[in-house]
Amino acid sequence: MVSDLDRYLFDLRGFVIVKGALSAPELANCNATIDAMLPVGVGEWRGHVHAHAFSGADAREGVNLQQVYEAGPAFERLIDHPAYIEHVAEFIGARNTFDAHHGELFIDENFVSLRGPGEAIGLHSGGHEGCIRCQYRYHNGFHCGQVNVLMALNDIGPGDGGTMVIPGSHKANLQHPDIGTFQMTAGGASVDGVPGAEEVHLEAGDALLFVDAIAHGSARRTNPGMRRVCIYRYGPSWGMLRHPYRPSAGLLERLSERQRGIVWPHAQRLAPELVSDMAPA
Ligand SMILES: O=C(O)CCC(=O)C(=O)O
């Protein structure tokens, strides 16, 4: 399912596009599931799905429905959708290695992003950072730290606030010289006008697969209406604990804040009614 051309382009550019990854019924189910959760304000919960914004309540990059794989079968299907999961597994590269003992992949973030007029996200990441979690690496096959699958849930053309990438920047040794200035634009950051950046246009159902080390962000949406995408971020299974053990609630209570952060880095963010019954066993 992963062609030699996909491998070549992913290595060269840091991204590939899988056309028509989601079928029309799958798209309709995803959009109906989202419709049933709207309207929603930043900070509100819909079941186990949390409305979140990277910039806080002013949400200049749009609102995210975090943990959307909790929203029902339409989004559960996207966890290992056959249109792209083999690409992801190969690009993460855990298969047939020491890392595959308890599965080869881990989803560290999954959300729907809803972006309206005036909203965008600034240029971030790039090979110069060297961050292991996001890194691009090829050695005896691909070993990327994070591969993102961004699925278009509606058409994304000019003015729709499409994702922008700097092809090849996952291997960059230097930071883009404009990254600071373009981050600081008045209406919030966007990638519009950044030299070397290309806007990716997608039809509803297409999936953009990119290594997070590529310098990326989005154009500002100028059209009316909302851009709807769903983003699942995959990493190697060691992004979670190696074995199916979990620290006990007692241990976590006894530890210092710093110790707890090392043993169990993610404090849980749960709907208030779930907080009492979700301490780690
Ligand atoms: O919203 C977009 O188009 C870009 C998404 C993004 O920046 C990311 O996934 O890190």
Tab-separated table of N, CA, C and O in Angstrom, residues 3-16 91 136-138 142 144 165-172 196 198 209-211 213-215:
chain	number	residue	atom	x	y	z
A	3	SER	N	3.675	3.111	-1.664
A	3	SER	CA	4.412	2.954	-2.923
A	3	SER	C	5.832	3.506	-2.779
A	3	SER	O	6.133	4.299	-1.868
A	4	ASP	N	6.676	3.112	-3.712
A	4	ASP	CA	8.039	3.659	-3.714
A	4	ASP	C	8.016	5.175	-3.889
A	4	ASP	O	8.845	5.891	-3.328
A	5	LEU	N	7.028	5.665	-4.658
A	5	LEU	CA	6.923	7.120	-4.840
A	5	LEU	C	6.552	7.802	-3.517
A	5	LEU	O	7.096	8.863	-3.178
A	6	ASP	N	5.624	7.188	-2.749
A	6	ASP	CA	5.281	7.753	-1.431
A	6	ASP	C	6.537	7.852	-0.558
A	6	ASP	O	6.770	8.865	0.109
A	7	ARG	N	7.314	6.770	-0.559
A	7	ARG	CA	8.539	6.762	0.275
A	7	ARG	C	9.491	7.877	-0.194
A	7	ARG	O	10.042	8.617	0.626
A	8	TYR	N	9.657	7.973	-1.494
A	8	TYR	CA	10.589	8.972	-2.045
A	8	TYR	C	10.126	10.385	-1.684
A	8	TYR	O	10.900	11.220	-1.208
A	9	LEU	N	8.834	10.650	-1.886
A	9	LEU	CA	8.335	12.019	-1.646
A	9	LEU	C	8.318	12.353	-0.153
A	9	LEU	O	8.598	13.486	0.236
A	10	PHE	N	7.983	11.355	0.676
A	10	PHE	CA	7.974	11.631	2.120
A	10	PHE	C	9.392	11.960	2.590
A	10	PHE	O	9.590	12.883	3.388
A	11	ASP	N	10.360	11.224	2.078
A	11	ASP	CA	11.755	11.507	2.460
A	11	ASP	C	12.192	12.876	1.939
A	11	ASP	O	12.779	13.671	2.669
A	12	LEU	N	11.840	13.163	0.690
A	12	LEU	CA	12.311	14.403	0.056
A	12	LEU	C	11.626	15.640	0.627
A	12	LEU	O	12.269	16.640	0.956
A	13	ARG	N	10.292	15.549	0.764
A	13	ARG	CA	9.514	16.757	1.085
A	13	ARG	C	9.042	16.810	2.537
A	13	ARG	O	8.709	17.874	3.042
A	14	GLY	N	8.915	15.618	3.163
A	14	GLY	CA	8.406	15.562	4.538
A	14	GLY	C	6.908	15.392	4.615
A	14	GLY	O	6.335	15.423	5.707
A	15	PHE	N	6.250	15.209	3.483
A	15	PHE	CA	4.804	14.981	3.505
A	15	PHE	C	4.366	14.231	2.253
A	15	PHE	O	5.060	14.262	1.225
A	16	VAL	N	3.242	13.560	2.353
A	16	VAL	CA	2.553	12.989	1.187
A	16	VAL	C	1.053	13.219	1.381
A	16	VAL	O	0.581	13.421	2.518
A	91	PHE	N	6.363	4.996	8.392
A	91	PHE	CA	7.112	6.242	8.632
A	91	PHE	C	7.560	6.362	10.099
A	91	PHE	O	8.614	6.936	10.383
A	136	TYR	N	12.520	13.964	12.289
A	136	TYR	CA	12.577	13.144	11.082
A	136	TYR	C	13.877	12.363	11.150
A	136	TYR	O	14.950	12.951	11.395
A	137	ARG	N	13.809	11.049	10.917
A	137	ARG	CA	15.049	10.260	10.903
A	137	ARG	C	14.898	9.126	9.907
A	137	ARG	O	13.851	8.475	9.860
A	138	TYR	N	15.919	8.919	9.129
A	138	TYR	CA	15.973	7.758	8.238
A	138	TYR	C	17.281	7.043	8.504
A	138	TYR	O	18.372	7.593	8.318
A	142	PHE	N	12.523	4.397	7.868
A	142	PHE	CA	12.068	5.617	8.553
A	142	PHE	C	11.940	5.372	10.057
A	142	PHE	O	11.495	4.299	10.479
A	144	CYS	N	10.511	8.174	12.324
A	144	CYS	CA	10.067	9.528	12.668
A	144	CYS	C	9.463	9.538	14.063
A	144	CYS	O	8.789	8.596	14.471
A	165	VAL	N	3.210	24.298	4.389
A	165	VAL	CA	4.419	23.550	4.728
A	165	VAL	C	5.595	24.152	3.973
A	165	VAL	O	5.420	24.742	2.905
A	166	ILE	N	6.777	23.989	4.531
A	166	ILE	CA	8.007	24.326	3.797
A	166	ILE	C	8.634	22.991	3.408
A	166	ILE	O	9.243	22.319	4.260
A	167	PRO	N	8.409	22.572	2.141
A	167	PRO	CA	8.903	21.248	1.735
A	167	PRO	C	10.400	21.114	1.999
A	167	PRO	O	11.179	22.018	1.700
A	168	GLY	N	10.805	20.000	2.561
A	168	GLY	CA	12.218	19.729	2.818
A	168	GLY	C	12.728	20.264	4.138
A	168	GLY	O	13.832	19.918	4.568
A	169	SER	N	11.933	21.093	4.816
A	169	SER	CA	12.431	21.748	6.038
A	169	SER	C	12.552	20.790	7.223
A	169	SER	O	13.113	21.156	8.253
A	170	HIS	N	12.045	19.564	7.074
A	170	HIS	CA	12.247	18.573	8.141
A	170	HIS	C	13.722	18.200	8.249
A	170	HIS	O	14.148	17.640	9.246
A	171	LYS	N	14.508	18.516	7.190
A	171	LYS	CA	15.948	18.236	7.221
A	171	LYS	C	16.764	19.521	7.390
A	171	LYS	O	17.992	19.488	7.272
A	172	ALA	N	16.096	20.642	7.624
A	172	ALA	CA	16.811	21.921	7.700
A	172	ALA	C	17.765	21.942	8.897
A	172	ALA	O	17.441	21.444	9.973
A	196	GLY	N	9.246	30.273	0.707
A	196	GLY	CA	9.506	28.823	0.731
A	196	GLY	C	8.305	28.001	1.152
A	196	GLY	O	8.296	26.781	0.977
A	198	GLU	N	4.457	26.566	1.094
A	198	GLU	CA	3.427	26.236	0.095
A	198	GLU	C	2.142	25.890	0.811
A	198	GLU	O	2.152	25.186	1.829
A	209	LEU	N	-0.330	13.615	5.148
A	209	LEU	CA	0.525	12.952	6.144
A	209	LEU	C	1.845	13.707	6.181
A	209	LEU	O	2.524	13.815	5.149
A	210	PHE	N	2.228	14.230	7.337
A	210	PHE	CA	3.498	14.970	7.399
A	210	PHE	C	4.224	14.692	8.695
A	210	PHE	O	3.610	14.459	9.736
A	211	VAL	N	5.547	14.694	8.581
A	211	VAL	CA	6.366	14.540	9.782
A	211	VAL	C	6.322	15.874	10.513
A	211	VAL	O	6.426	16.947	9.901
A	213	ALA	N	8.363	17.369	12.161
A	213	ALA	CA	9.586	18.172	12.070
A	213	ALA	C	9.562	19.143	10.903
A	213	ALA	O	10.399	20.054	10.841
A	214	ILE	N	8.659	18.983	9.967
A	214	ILE	CA	8.586	19.931	8.854
A	214	ILE	C	8.085	21.273	9.407
A	214	ILE	O	7.204	21.313	10.286
A	215	ALA	N	8.669	22.379	8.932
A	215	ALA	CA	8.155	23.694	9.342
A	215	ALA	C	6.780	23.866	8.707
A	215	ALA	O	6.609	23.677	7.503
